[in-house]
Amino acid sequence: MPETILEVKNLSVVIDNKEKIIENLSFEVKKGEFFIILGPNGAGKTTLFKALLGLIPYQGEIIWSKRNIKFGYLPERLSPSEFKKLPISVKDFYKFKNVSEEKISKVLKSVGLEEKRFLEKNPGDLSSGQFQRMLIGWVLLGEPEVLFFDEPTTGIDIGGEKTIYSLLGKFWQEKNLTILLITHDLNIVYAQATNVLCLYKKGICSGPPKEVLTPETLETLYGSKIKFYKHKH
């Protein structure tokens, strides 16, 4: 039986002392899981990540299995245009991690950016798919045990999405990672999630997707959007 790497008990997050973004949420994540958080916009998914990483105040308990767990966090919508304002190459960006060039080359190869021409490019000049792969590689440089991905395929075409999710699945298996991922895509949930948390400020469901993602649960979660999500499934 895999050990529990994260236990969340009665988690609540309040913004500006009035608006409850998350209310009385409890769940757990086992080591080595591909754990997906599903829910509509405004459901509290990104806020949950920030609380789990200790970036914002919260009430309740967040219990990690050990101290000093290495986290990797890829937030939503990092902008290529911001990189274009800086005189920086992909190689320069990776060197901020203070690792050897050999390790940089190895990681870039693992995300499909091994060609020398990518090293000298400004990150903002990469395609959207290449940019996201570069960021995934950058997160992996720190050899994290737990990876947080917040909608990693935002703004990427369908072909690029498949590449990104294939990469995440590959690293999850090869490196024995625990991955927590936010997405709206039910296809990815069914294809890759070991467990899913349905979140709309409160926990709507938690468990294996084929067991807990019933039409009734999805209707509770998405309301009028249910037809769209049923069609994608």
Coordinates of C-alpha atoms in Angstrom, one line a residue:
M1 CA 0.0 0.0 0.0
P2 CA 1.6 3.4 -1.0
E3 CA 2.3 5.8 1.8
T4 CA 0.3 8.9 2.1
I5 CA 2.5 11.8 1.0
L6 CA -0.1 14.6 1.7
E7 CA -3.1 14.8 4.0
V8 CA -5.4 17.8 4.0
K9 CA -7.9 18.3 6.8
N10 CA -10.7 20.9 6.9
L11 CA -8.8 23.4 4.7
S12 CA -10.3 26.8 4.3
V13 CA -8.9 29.9 2.6
V14 CA -10.4 33.3 3.0
I15 CA -9.4 36.3 1.0
D16 CA -9.6 39.9 2.4
N17 CA -11.2 38.5 5.6
K18 CA -14.5 38.0 3.8
E19 CA -14.6 35.8 0.7
K20 CA -14.2 32.1 1.2
I21 CA -12.3 30.6 -1.7
I22 CA -12.0 27.1 -0.3
E23 CA -14.2 25.8 2.5
N24 CA -13.7 22.8 4.8
L25 CA -11.8 20.7 2.2
S26 CA -10.3 17.3 3.1
F27 CA -8.5 14.8 0.9
E28 CA -5.2 12.8 0.7
V29 CA -2.6 12.0 -1.9
K30 CA -0.6 8.8 -2.0
K31 CA 3.1 8.8 -3.0
G32 CA 3.5 8.3 -6.7
E33 CA 0.0 9.3 -7.7
F34 CA -1.0 11.3 -10.7
F35 CA -3.6 13.4 -8.9
I36 CA -5.8 15.7 -10.9
I37 CA -7.8 18.6 -9.6
L38 CA -10.9 19.3 -11.7
G39 CA -13.4 22.1 -11.6
P40 CA -14.7 25.3 -13.3
N41 CA -13.1 28.7 -13.3
G42 CA -13.3 30.3 -9.9
A43 CA -13.5 27.0 -8.1
G44 CA -10.4 27.6 -6.0
K45 CA -8.0 25.2 -7.8
T46 CA -5.0 27.6 -8.1
T47 CA -5.7 28.9 -4.6
L48 CA -5.5 25.3 -3.4
F49 CA -2.0 24.9 -5.0
K50 CA -0.8 28.1 -3.3
A51 CA -2.0 26.9 0.1
L52 CA -0.4 23.5 -0.3
L53 CA 2.9 25.2 -1.2
G54 CA 2.6 27.5 1.8
L55 CA 2.4 30.7 -0.4
I56 CA -0.8 32.0 1.2
P57 CA -2.5 31.9 4.7
Y58 CA -5.0 29.2 5.4
Q59 CA -7.0 27.5 8.1
G60 CA -7.0 23.8 8.7
E61 CA -4.2 21.3 8.4
I62 CA -1.8 20.5 5.5
I63 CA 0.4 17.6 6.5
W64 CA 3.3 16.5 4.3
S65 CA 4.8 13.1 5.0
K66 CA 8.2 14.6 5.7
R67 CA 10.0 17.9 6.0
N68 CA 11.9 19.4 3.2
I69 CA 10.1 17.6 0.4
K70 CA 11.4 19.0 -2.9
F71 CA 8.6 20.7 -4.9
G72 CA 8.5 21.8 -8.5
Y73 CA 5.7 24.3 -9.4
L74 CA 4.7 25.4 -12.8
P75 CA 2.1 28.1 -12.5
E76 CA -0.5 29.0 -15.1
R77 CA 0.1 31.4 -17.9
L78 CA 3.8 32.2 -17.6
S79 CA 4.2 34.7 -20.5
P80 CA 6.7 34.3 -23.3
S81 CA 6.3 38.0 -24.0
E82 CA 7.9 38.8 -20.6
F83 CA 11.0 36.9 -21.5
K84 CA 11.3 38.9 -24.7
K85 CA 11.9 42.0 -22.6
L86 CA 15.1 40.4 -21.1
P87 CA 18.5 39.8 -22.8
I88 CA 18.4 36.1 -21.9
S89 CA 18.8 32.8 -23.6
V90 CA 17.3 29.4 -22.7
K91 CA 20.8 28.4 -21.5
D92 CA 21.0 31.5 -19.3
F93 CA 17.6 30.8 -17.8
Y94 CA 18.5 27.2 -17.0
K95 CA 21.7 28.4 -15.4
F96 CA 19.7 30.2 -12.7
K97 CA 19.2 26.7 -11.2
N98 CA 23.0 26.6 -10.6
V99 CA 23.5 23.2 -12.3
S100 CA 26.1 21.8 -14.7
E101 CA 25.9 22.3 -18.5
E102 CA 25.8 18.5 -18.7
K103 CA 22.7 18.3 -16.6
I104 CA 21.1 21.2 -18.6
S105 CA 21.8 19.4 -21.9
K106 CA 20.4 16.1 -20.4
V107 CA 17.1 17.8 -19.3
L108 CA 16.7 19.7 -22.5
K109 CA 17.1 16.4 -24.4
S110 CA 14.5 14.8 -22.2
V111 CA 11.9 17.4 -23.2
G112 CA 12.8 17.3 -26.9
L113 CA 14.8 20.5 -27.1
E114 CA 18.3 19.1 -27.4
E115 CA 19.4 20.9 -30.5
K116 CA 22.0 23.6 -29.9
R117 CA 19.9 26.3 -31.6
F118 CA 17.4 26.1 -28.7
L119 CA 20.0 26.9 -26.2
E120 CA 20.8 30.3 -27.7
K121 CA 17.2 31.4 -28.3
N122 CA 15.4 33.8 -26.1
P123 CA 12.6 31.8 -24.4
G124 CA 10.1 34.2 -25.8
D125 CA 11.0 33.2 -29.3
L126 CA 10.0 29.6 -28.8
S127 CA 6.7 28.2 -30.1
S128 CA 4.0 27.8 -27.4
G129 CA 4.7 24.1 -27.2
Q130 CA 8.4 24.5 -27.1
F131 CA 8.1 27.2 -24.4
Q132 CA 6.0 24.9 -22.2
R133 CA 8.4 22.0 -22.7
M134 CA 11.3 24.3 -21.7
L135 CA 9.5 25.2 -18.5
I136 CA 8.8 21.6 -17.6
G137 CA 12.5 20.9 -18.1
W138 CA 13.4 23.9 -15.9
V139 CA 11.1 22.6 -13.1
L140 CA 12.7 19.1 -13.4
L141 CA 16.2 20.5 -13.0
G142 CA 15.7 20.7 -9.2
E143 CA 14.9 16.9 -9.1
P144 CA 11.6 17.4 -7.3
E145 CA 9.6 14.7 -5.6
V146 CA 6.3 16.4 -6.0
L147 CA 5.3 18.4 -9.1
F148 CA 2.5 21.0 -9.3
F149 CA 1.2 21.8 -12.8
D150 CA -1.5 24.5 -13.2
E151 CA -3.1 24.0 -16.6
P152 CA 0.2 23.3 -18.4
T153 CA -1.3 23.3 -21.9
T154 CA -3.1 26.7 -21.8
G155 CA -2.7 28.4 -25.2
I156 CA -1.2 25.3 -26.9
D157 CA -2.8 23.6 -29.9
I158 CA -4.2 20.0 -29.6
G159 CA -1.0 18.4 -31.1
G160 CA 1.1 20.3 -28.6
E161 CA -1.2 19.4 -25.7
K162 CA -0.7 15.7 -26.5
T163 CA 3.1 16.2 -26.5
I164 CA 3.0 17.9 -23.1
Y165 CA 0.8 15.3 -21.4
S166 CA 2.8 12.5 -22.9
L167 CA 6.0 14.1 -21.4
L168 CA 4.3 14.4 -18.0
G169 CA 3.2 10.8 -18.1
K170 CA 6.7 9.7 -19.1
F171 CA 8.5 11.6 -16.3
W172 CA 5.8 10.5 -13.8
Q173 CA 6.7 6.8 -14.5
E174 CA 10.4 7.1 -15.1
K175 CA 11.2 9.3 -12.0
N176 CA 8.5 7.9 -9.7
L177 CA 7.1 11.4 -9.2
T178 CA 3.9 12.5 -7.4
I179 CA 2.1 14.8 -9.7
L180 CA -0.7 17.2 -8.8
L181 CA -2.2 18.7 -11.9
I182 CA -5.1 21.2 -12.6
T183 CA -6.9 20.7 -15.9
H184 CA -10.4 21.2 -17.5
D185 CA -9.8 18.3 -19.9
L186 CA -11.7 15.2 -19.0
N187 CA -9.9 13.2 -21.6
I188 CA -6.6 13.7 -19.7
V189 CA -8.4 12.9 -16.4
Y190 CA -9.6 9.5 -17.7
A191 CA -6.3 8.8 -19.5
Q192 CA -3.8 9.6 -16.8
A193 CA -5.3 10.3 -13.4
T194 CA -4.9 7.7 -10.6
N195 CA -7.3 9.8 -8.5
V196 CA -9.3 13.0 -9.1
L197 CA -10.5 15.8 -6.8
C198 CA -13.6 17.6 -8.0
L199 CA -13.5 21.1 -6.5
Y200 CA -15.9 23.9 -6.4
K201 CA -14.9 25.7 -3.2
K202 CA -15.8 22.5 -1.4
G203 CA -14.8 19.0 -2.3
I204 CA -17.5 17.6 -4.6
C205 CA -15.9 14.2 -5.1
S206 CA -12.6 12.4 -4.6
G207 CA -11.4 9.1 -5.9
P208 CA -10.7 7.1 -9.1
P209 CA -12.2 9.0 -12.0
K210 CA -14.2 6.1 -13.4
E211 CA -15.9 5.6 -10.1
V212 CA -16.6 9.2 -9.0
L213 CA -17.1 11.1 -12.2
T214 CA -20.8 10.3 -12.6
P215 CA -23.1 12.5 -14.7
E216 CA -24.7 13.7 -11.5
T217 CA -21.3 14.7 -10.1
L218 CA -20.3 16.5 -13.3
E219 CA -23.6 18.4 -13.4
T220 CA -23.0 19.5 -9.8
L221 CA -19.5 20.6 -10.7
Y222 CA -20.2 22.3 -14.1
G223 CA -24.0 23.0 -14.2
S224 CA -25.0 24.0 -17.7
K225 CA -21.6 23.0 -19.1
I226 CA -22.4 19.3 -18.4
K227 CA -23.3 18.6 -22.1
F228 CA -19.9 19.8 -23.3
Y229 CA -18.0 17.7 -20.8
K230 CA -20.1 14.6 -21.5
H231 CA -19.4 15.0 -25.2
K232 CA -15.6 15.1 -24.5
H233 CA -15.8 11.9 -22.5

